[in-house]
Amino acid sequence: MKRARMMRFLPLALAGLMATACDSGTDPEDVLKDFDAAGIARAIEAAVVPADASLDATWVLNDFVSSMLGGAFGTDRQSRITHTRAAPLESLPGALASFDLRAIALATRVEIPADMLGRTFVRDFDSDSWVLDETRTGAPADGVRVAWYATDSFGEYVLPELGYIDITDQDTATMERLGVLIVRTAGGTVTLADFVYGVSGSDDGVDWSEHGEMVGFFSDGTSQVDVDHQVDASGSSATGDETSSIHLSFTGPEGVYRWNLDGSWDQAAGTYDESLVVSLTRDDAATILDLAFAPDGTATGSLTSRGVTIALISLANQVMDFTRPGGGSFNAEQTSQLETLVLTMVLYGYFALTSTPFVGF
């Protein structure tokens, strides 16, 4: 999967960027000498990458829910696999609006038909469709079991069969929820994911709100990451104003990585303001990136660690500029290290978001 390859290549690419930087500055003060940028990047990777083991399964999950349970999101696997955004920092302003959060929440408001409960579905490669396999047992009584397969470079399913996905109805009085259990059986039985996806909302014709969440864990068989993702949107049908938020949390073996994007749309002014706050907390110490995006796409913010401001940041035309809190510039090597860390903090959450089950572009 492209996301997995991109994420694993990213640290190497950024390390190369650091290695090629030349130190042309004359400031003898090294404010980054005790700042472990590489360690922070590794901890972020460790908190996200275990989910890569479920990528093939989540394609199957999205496809099955879409085609068999009436979900509204697309199933063009090829376009989704090859789709990337070349400039995530540039695309952040207005990113919340592009998600169409109301549609995301509505997409999984589905019911598992009673005649499907307790049954297993497999792929019929001749008809390229999901079919019932009456010979298989073990499906959950309150849901369905789906066989999952590898995918080729074109995004098409291929043998061998890798495992199964159990999808269960876990509705509550206030929220419609689907439980998802992903188990790999090829090479030994391993639970790769166990999470609940839920949606709720209201609309009285004047004000509306939507909430989506995914809570549980992903594993690669060795490391486990606990996830708590919350997506919210609300607005006024009368004014057209909206507020939205995407809050992602990954608790991995080396720390807690949080990626929070909040924004508001002013219908009268036709402008969208966003803020991005990303943090990595390990050993009770937090490193925090805080960026505020203006309607014109420029941004200002700061990078802090252990409560101390390390650098002030400005972003315009995809160029990041770093200045010292007390004034003055960083040398080339220090600037490269800061760029490395900022890109790592932003991109890992961004790529994780774009491949989250039930969330598609």
GROMACS .gro file of C-alpha atoms in nm:
model
  361
    1MET     CA    1   0.000   0.000   0.000
    2LYS     CA    2   0.121   0.344  -0.090
    3ARG     CA    3   0.068   0.493   0.254
    4ALA     CA    4   0.282   0.227   0.418
    5ARG     CA    5   0.562   0.279   0.167
    6MET     CA    6   0.546   0.655   0.200
    7MET     CA    7   0.548   0.647   0.577
    8ARG     CA    8   0.841   0.411   0.597
    9PHE     CA    9   1.034   0.610   0.338
   10LEU     CA   10   0.970   0.940   0.510
   11PRO     CA   11   1.227   0.913   0.791
   12LEU     CA   12   1.495   0.815   0.540
   13ALA     CA   13   1.407   1.103   0.313
   14LEU     CA   14   1.409   1.349   0.598
   15ALA     CA   15   1.734   1.208   0.732
   16GLY     CA   16   1.881   1.265   0.387
   17LEU     CA   17   1.761   1.623   0.400
   18MET     CA   18   1.940   1.669   0.730
   19ALA     CA   19   2.256   1.503   0.605
   20THR     CA   20   2.281   1.730   0.303
   21ALA     CA   21   2.237   2.049   0.500
   22CYS     CA   22   2.548   2.254   0.543
   23ASP     CA   23   2.622   2.462   0.847
   24SER     CA   24   2.675   2.814   0.718
   25GLY     CA   25   2.574   2.992   1.036
   26THR     CA   26   2.806   3.167   1.273
   27ASP     CA   27   2.593   3.159   1.588
   28PRO     CA   28   2.786   2.944   1.839
   29GLU     CA   29   2.475   2.872   2.045
   30ASP     CA   30   2.328   2.531   1.966
   31VAL     CA   31   1.975   2.555   2.107
   32LEU     CA   32   1.900   2.208   1.974
   33LYS     CA   33   2.190   2.025   2.134
   34ASP     CA   34   1.965   1.856   2.393
   35PHE     CA   35   1.669   1.822   2.159
   36ASP     CA   36   1.622   1.464   2.034
   37ALA     CA   37   1.446   1.531   1.703
   38ALA     CA   38   1.534   1.187   1.566
   39GLY     CA   39   1.399   1.015   1.876
   40ILE     CA   40   1.073   1.209   1.853
   41ALA     CA   41   1.037   1.107   1.486
   42ARG     CA   42   1.093   0.741   1.577
   43ALA     CA   43   0.834   0.759   1.853
   44ILE     CA   44   0.578   0.906   1.613
   45GLU     CA   45   0.646   0.629   1.363
   46ALA     CA   46   0.614   0.365   1.634
   47ALA     CA   47   0.274   0.510   1.732
   48VAL     CA   48   0.131   0.493   1.380
   49VAL     CA   49   0.299   0.221   1.174
   50PRO     CA   50   0.139  -0.085   1.349
   51ALA     CA   51  -0.183   0.006   1.170
   52ASP     CA   52  -0.011  -0.065   0.837
   53ALA     CA   53  -0.053  -0.438   0.898
   54SER     CA   54  -0.430  -0.391   0.851
   55LEU     CA   55  -0.424  -0.189   0.529
   56ASP     CA   56  -0.532  -0.473   0.299
   57ALA     CA   57  -0.805  -0.566   0.545
   58THR     CA   58  -0.939  -0.212   0.571
   59TRP     CA   59  -0.973  -0.191   0.192
   60VAL     CA   60  -1.186  -0.505   0.215
   61LEU     CA   61  -1.379  -0.357   0.507
   62ASN     CA   62  -1.461  -0.035   0.320
   63ASP     CA   63  -1.553  -0.225   0.005
   64PHE     CA   64  -1.780  -0.474   0.182
   65VAL     CA   65  -1.962  -0.211   0.388
   66SER     CA   66  -2.006   0.005   0.079
   67SER     CA   67  -2.128  -0.264  -0.158
   68MET     CA   68  -2.316  -0.495   0.081
   69LEU     CA   69  -2.436  -0.277   0.370
   70GLY     CA   70  -2.528   0.040   0.185
   71GLY     CA   71  -2.242   0.271   0.286
   72ALA     CA   72  -2.202   0.587   0.079
   73PHE     CA   73  -1.828   0.603   0.027
   74GLY     CA   74  -1.656   0.496  -0.295
   75THR     CA   75  -1.495   0.162  -0.369
   76ASP     CA   76  -1.256   0.257  -0.649
   77ARG     CA   77  -0.956   0.087  -0.491
   78GLN     CA   78  -0.718   0.181  -0.768
   79SER     CA   79  -0.781   0.555  -0.741
   80ARG     CA   80  -0.759   0.543  -0.363
   81ILE     CA   81  -0.435   0.349  -0.362
   82THR     CA   82  -0.263   0.584  -0.604
   83HIS     CA   83  -0.409   0.903  -0.459
   84THR     CA   84  -0.171   1.123  -0.265
   85ARG     CA   85  -0.142   1.493  -0.203
   86ALA     CA   86   0.191   1.637  -0.300
   87ALA     CA   87   0.176   1.923  -0.054
   88PRO     CA   88  -0.007   1.835   0.269
   89LEU     CA   89   0.096   2.159   0.439
   90GLU     CA   90  -0.047   2.358   0.152
   91SER     CA   91  -0.369   2.158   0.148
   92LEU     CA   92  -0.441   2.194   0.520
   93PRO     CA   93  -0.624   2.527   0.499
   94GLY     CA   94  -0.981   2.429   0.419
   95ALA     CA   95  -0.900   2.060   0.467
   96LEU     CA   96  -1.183   2.014   0.714
   97ALA     CA   97  -1.434   2.149   0.465
   98SER     CA   98  -1.303   1.912   0.196
   99PHE     CA   99  -1.384   1.612   0.414
  100ASP     CA  100  -1.756   1.691   0.406
  101LEU     CA  101  -1.785   1.568   0.763
  102ARG     CA  102  -2.162   1.530   0.748
  103ALA     CA  103  -2.130   1.283   0.461
  104ILE     CA  104  -1.860   1.090   0.643
  105ALA     CA  105  -2.082   1.038   0.946
  106LEU     CA  106  -2.385   0.951   0.735
  107ALA     CA  107  -2.183   0.707   0.525
  108THR     CA  108  -2.175   0.438   0.790
  109ARG     CA  109  -2.529   0.474   0.918
  110VAL     CA  110  -2.607   0.121   0.809
  111GLU     CA  111  -2.786  -0.178   0.948
  112ILE     CA  112  -2.674  -0.536   0.906
  113PRO     CA  113  -2.973  -0.720   0.754
  114ALA     CA  114  -3.112  -0.995   0.973
  115ASP     CA  115  -3.064  -1.257   0.702
  116MET     CA  116  -2.689  -1.183   0.698
  117LEU     CA  117  -2.631  -1.228   1.071
  118GLY     CA  118  -2.407  -1.519   1.164
  119ARG     CA  119  -2.293  -1.574   0.805
  120THR     CA  120  -1.960  -1.555   0.620
  121PHE     CA  121  -1.896  -1.386   0.288
  122VAL     CA  122  -1.610  -1.452   0.048
  123ARG     CA  123  -1.496  -1.304  -0.280
  124ASP     CA  124  -1.617  -1.460  -0.604
  125PHE     CA  125  -1.332  -1.376  -0.839
  126ASP     CA  126  -1.531  -1.468  -1.149
  127SER     CA  127  -1.809  -1.217  -1.082
  128ASP     CA  128  -1.589  -0.981  -0.879
  129SER     CA  129  -1.849  -0.968  -0.603
  130TRP     CA  130  -1.912  -1.078  -0.245
  131VAL     CA  131  -2.105  -1.403  -0.206
  132LEU     CA  132  -2.234  -1.607   0.086
  133ASP     CA  133  -2.037  -1.920   0.176
  134GLU     CA  134  -2.282  -2.152   0.351
  135THR     CA  135  -2.007  -2.401   0.440
  136ARG     CA  136  -1.820  -2.169   0.676
  137THR     CA  137  -1.890  -2.139   1.047
  138GLY     CA  138  -1.766  -1.913   1.324
  139ALA     CA  139  -1.924  -1.584   1.217
  140PRO     CA  140  -2.054  -1.368   1.505
  141ALA     CA  141  -2.422  -1.414   1.582
  142ASP     CA  142  -2.475  -1.036   1.591
  143GLY     CA  143  -2.285  -0.964   1.272
  144VAL     CA  144  -2.111  -1.098   0.963
  145ARG     CA  145  -1.769  -1.241   0.880
  146VAL     CA  146  -1.582  -1.133   0.565
  147ALA     CA  147  -1.277  -1.308   0.421
  148TRP     CA  148  -0.995  -1.070   0.336
  149TYR     CA  149  -0.730  -1.097   0.072
  150ALA     CA  150  -0.413  -0.937  -0.053
  151THR     CA  151  -0.438  -0.671  -0.323
  152ASP     CA  152  -0.220  -0.637  -0.631
  153SER     CA  153  -0.057  -0.323  -0.770
  154PHE     CA  154  -0.388  -0.235  -0.940
  155GLY     CA  155  -0.582  -0.257  -0.616
  156GLU     CA  156  -0.758  -0.579  -0.716
  157TYR     CA  157  -0.808  -0.868  -0.474
  158VAL     CA  158  -0.582  -1.169  -0.522
  159LEU     CA  159  -0.525  -1.497  -0.345
  160PRO     CA  160  -0.414  -1.608  -0.094
  161GLU     CA  161  -0.681  -1.544   0.163
  162LEU     CA  162  -0.511  -1.370   0.456
  163GLY     CA  163  -0.770  -1.380   0.732
  164TYR     CA  164  -1.114  -1.255   0.823
  165ILE     CA  165  -1.302  -0.947   0.942
  166ASP     CA  166  -1.594  -0.967   1.183
  167ILE     CA  167  -1.839  -0.675   1.159
  168THR     CA  168  -2.091  -0.655   1.443
  169ASP     CA  169  -2.385  -0.436   1.533
  170GLN     CA  170  -2.300  -0.247   1.853
  171ASP     CA  171  -2.561   0.031   1.847
  172THR     CA  172  -2.645   0.217   2.166
  173ALA     CA  173  -2.943   0.435   2.251
  174THR     CA  174  -2.756   0.746   2.135
  175MET     CA  175  -2.509   0.621   1.874
  176GLU     CA  176  -2.506   0.392   1.573
  177ARG     CA  177  -2.195   0.175   1.596
  178LEU     CA  178  -2.015  -0.099   1.408
  179GLY     CA  179  -1.766  -0.325   1.581
  180VAL     CA  180  -1.471  -0.439   1.371
  181LEU     CA  181  -1.236  -0.730   1.449
  182ILE     CA  182  -0.954  -0.802   1.202
  183VAL     CA  183  -0.775  -1.136   1.240
  184ARG     CA  184  -0.485  -1.258   1.027
  185THR     CA  185  -0.474  -1.635   0.990
  186ALA     CA  186  -0.201  -1.672   0.726
  187GLY     CA  187   0.120  -1.770   0.904
  188GLY     CA  188  -0.051  -1.799   1.243
  189THR     CA  189  -0.356  -1.643   1.406
  190VAL     CA  190  -0.301  -1.279   1.512
  191THR     CA  191  -0.556  -1.012   1.601
  192LEU     CA  192  -0.451  -0.705   1.402
  193ALA     CA  193  -0.733  -0.470   1.497
  194ASP     CA  194  -1.028  -0.446   1.729
  195PHE     CA  195  -1.221  -0.120   1.725
  196VAL     CA  196  -1.568   0.034   1.731
  197TYR     CA  197  -1.675   0.296   1.478
  198GLY     CA  198  -1.971   0.509   1.587
  199VAL     CA  199  -2.175   0.800   1.454
  200SER     CA  200  -2.445   1.025   1.591
  201GLY     CA  201  -2.602   1.353   1.495
  202SER     CA  202  -2.895   1.588   1.508
  203ASP     CA  203  -3.067   1.837   1.278
  204ASP     CA  204  -3.370   2.045   1.376
  205GLY     CA  205  -3.378   2.236   1.049
  206VAL     CA  206  -3.191   2.529   1.199
  207ASP     CA  207  -2.885   2.386   1.371
  208TRP     CA  208  -2.715   2.056   1.295
  209SER     CA  209  -2.430   1.851   1.439
  210GLU     CA  210  -2.251   1.530   1.348
  211HIS     CA  211  -2.010   1.317   1.548
  212GLY     CA  212  -1.797   1.023   1.439
  213GLU     CA  213  -1.547   0.824   1.642
  214MET     CA  214  -1.320   0.522   1.620
  215VAL     CA  215  -1.187   0.370   1.943
  216GLY     CA  216  -0.983   0.053   1.983
  217PHE     CA  217  -0.643  -0.077   1.879
  218PHE     CA  218  -0.426  -0.180   1.584
  219SER     CA  219  -0.135  -0.423   1.596
  220ASP     CA  220   0.129  -0.565   1.364
  221GLY     CA  221   0.163  -0.877   1.576
  222THR     CA  222   0.449  -0.732   1.774
  223SER     CA  223   0.358  -0.375   1.868
  224GLN     CA  224   0.014  -0.241   1.951
  225VAL     CA  225  -0.119   0.113   1.920
  226ASP     CA  226  -0.439   0.225   2.091
  227VAL     CA  227  -0.644   0.474   1.890
  228ASP     CA  228  -0.909   0.725   1.990
  229HIS     CA  229  -1.022   0.927   1.687
  230GLN     CA  230  -1.298   1.188   1.717
  231VAL     CA  231  -1.452   1.377   1.425
  232ASP     CA  232  -1.707   1.654   1.486
  233ALA     CA  233  -1.893   1.907   1.278
  234SER     CA  234  -2.172   2.150   1.357
  235GLY     CA  235  -2.333   2.446   1.191
  236SER     CA  236  -2.632   2.661   1.116
  237SER     CA  237  -2.857   2.594   0.820
  238ALA     CA  238  -2.974   2.953   0.844
  239THR     CA  239  -2.634   3.123   0.823
  240GLY     CA  240  -2.424   2.853   0.659
  241ASP     CA  241  -2.155   2.892   0.924
  242GLU     CA  242  -1.977   2.573   1.032
  243THR     CA  243  -1.719   2.451   1.281
  244SER     CA  244  -1.533   2.124   1.244
  245SER     CA  245  -1.264   1.922   1.415
  246ILE     CA  246  -1.058   1.611   1.357
  247HIS     CA  247  -0.879   1.482   1.667
  248LEU     CA  248  -0.657   1.174   1.629
  249SER     CA  249  -0.481   1.002   1.917
  250PHE     CA  250  -0.230   0.716   1.891
  251THR     CA  251  -0.083   0.563   2.205
  252GLY     CA  252   0.215   0.354   2.100
  253PRO     CA  253   0.506   0.178   2.265
  254GLU     CA  254   0.718   0.494   2.271
  255GLY     CA  255   0.465   0.764   2.350
  256VAL     CA  256   0.135   0.933   2.270
  257TYR     CA  257   0.099   1.106   1.934
  258ARG     CA  258  -0.192   1.349   1.891
  259TRP     CA  259  -0.297   1.528   1.573
  260ASN     CA  260  -0.572   1.790   1.613
  261LEU     CA  261  -0.712   1.997   1.327
  262ASP     CA  262  -0.984   2.252   1.411
  263GLY     CA  263  -1.151   2.502   1.184
  264SER     CA  264  -1.445   2.730   1.121
  265TRP     CA  265  -1.620   2.849   0.807
  266ASP     CA  266  -1.768   3.201   0.791
  267GLN     CA  267  -2.031   3.190   0.520
  268ALA     CA  268  -2.080   3.567   0.496
  269ALA     CA  269  -1.711   3.637   0.465
  270GLY     CA  270  -1.642   3.328   0.257
  271THR     CA  271  -1.334   3.247   0.466
  272TYR     CA  272  -1.203   2.943   0.647
  273ASP     CA  273  -0.969   2.953   0.946
  274GLU     CA  274  -0.786   2.648   1.076
  275SER     CA  275  -0.546   2.555   1.350
  276LEU     CA  276  -0.328   2.245   1.368
  277VAL     CA  277  -0.185   2.127   1.699
  278VAL     CA  278   0.036   1.816   1.691
  279SER     CA  279   0.212   1.667   1.991
  280LEU     CA  280   0.427   1.375   2.095
  281THR     CA  281   0.439   1.295   2.465
  282ARG     CA  282   0.695   1.048   2.597
  283ASP     CA  283   0.859   1.011   2.935
  284ASP     CA  284   0.610   1.271   3.066
  285ALA     CA  285   0.757   1.536   2.834
  286ALA     CA  286   0.563   1.689   2.545
  287THR     CA  287   0.684   1.833   2.216
  288ILE     CA  288   0.411   2.048   2.062
  289LEU     CA  289   0.369   2.200   1.717
  290ASP     CA  290   0.105   2.474   1.706
  291LEU     CA  291   0.013   2.633   1.370
  292ALA     CA  292  -0.266   2.880   1.292
  293PHE     CA  293  -0.367   2.904   0.924
  294ALA     CA  294  -0.508   3.225   0.782
  295PRO     CA  295  -0.764   3.229   0.498
  296ASP     CA  296  -0.486   3.308   0.247
  297GLY     CA  297  -0.304   2.985   0.333
  298THR     CA  298  -0.022   3.141   0.532
  299ALA     CA  299   0.046   3.021   0.884
  300THR     CA  300   0.225   3.123   1.198
  301GLY     CA  301   0.303   2.923   1.508
  302SER     CA  302   0.560   2.771   1.736
  303LEU     CA  303   0.742   2.453   1.831
  304THR     CA  304   0.785   2.388   2.201
  305SER     CA  305   0.940   2.107   2.403
  306ARG     CA  306   0.921   2.045   2.776
  307GLY     CA  307   0.738   2.375   2.814
  308VAL     CA  308   1.011   2.577   2.643
  309THR     CA  309   0.960   2.750   2.308
  310ILE     CA  310   1.225   2.626   2.069
  311ALA     CA  311   1.130   2.815   1.756
  312LEU     CA  312   0.872   3.050   1.607
  313ILE     CA  313   0.740   2.937   1.269
  314SER     CA  314   0.594   3.113   0.967
  315LEU     CA  315   0.472   2.938   0.653
  316ALA     CA  316   0.404   3.094   0.313
  317ASN     CA  317   0.412   2.941  -0.035
  318GLN     CA  318   0.528   2.607   0.109
  319VAL     CA  319   0.836   2.768   0.262
  320MET     CA  320   0.887   2.736   0.637
  321ASP     CA  321   1.082   3.005   0.816
  322PHE     CA  322   1.215   2.951   1.168
  323THR     CA  323   1.326   3.225   1.406
  324ARG     CA  324   1.455   3.214   1.760
  325PRO     CA  325   1.209   3.310   2.036
  326GLY     CA  326   1.439   3.594   2.140
  327GLY     CA  327   1.505   3.705   1.783
  328GLY     CA  328   1.762   3.602   1.526
  329SER     CA  329   1.787   3.310   1.287
  330PHE     CA  330   1.900   2.950   1.302
  331ASN     CA  331   2.190   2.820   1.102
  332ALA     CA  332   2.133   2.586   0.809
  333GLU     CA  333   2.186   2.263   1.004
  334GLN     CA  334   1.947   2.369   1.279
  335THR     CA  335   1.687   2.479   1.024
  336SER     CA  336   1.709   2.140   0.856
  337GLN     CA  337   1.651   1.961   1.188
  338LEU     CA  338   1.349   2.178   1.261
  339GLU     CA  339   1.205   2.120   0.913
  340THR     CA  340   1.253   1.746   0.959
  341LEU     CA  341   1.062   1.741   1.284
  342VAL     CA  342   0.776   1.963   1.166
  343LEU     CA  343   0.724   1.757   0.850
  344THR     CA  344   0.731   1.432   1.048
  345MET     CA  345   0.478   1.559   1.299
  346VAL     CA  346   0.240   1.679   1.028
  347LEU     CA  347   0.273   1.405   0.768
  348TYR     CA  348   0.231   1.096   0.985
  349GLY     CA  349  -0.105   1.214   1.113
  350TYR     CA  350  -0.206   1.326   0.767
  351PHE     CA  351  -0.132   0.990   0.605
  352ALA     CA  352  -0.291   0.802   0.895
  353LEU     CA  353  -0.605   1.011   0.852
  354THR     CA  354  -0.637   0.950   0.479
  355SER     CA  355  -0.628   0.572   0.523
  356THR     CA  356  -0.848   0.550   0.831
  357PRO     CA  357  -1.133   0.300   0.780
  358PHE     CA  358  -1.458   0.466   0.667
  359VAL     CA  359  -1.281   0.795   0.585
  360GLY     CA  360  -1.208   0.849   0.216
  361PHE     CA  361  -1.161   1.128  -0.034
   0.00000   0.00000   0.00000
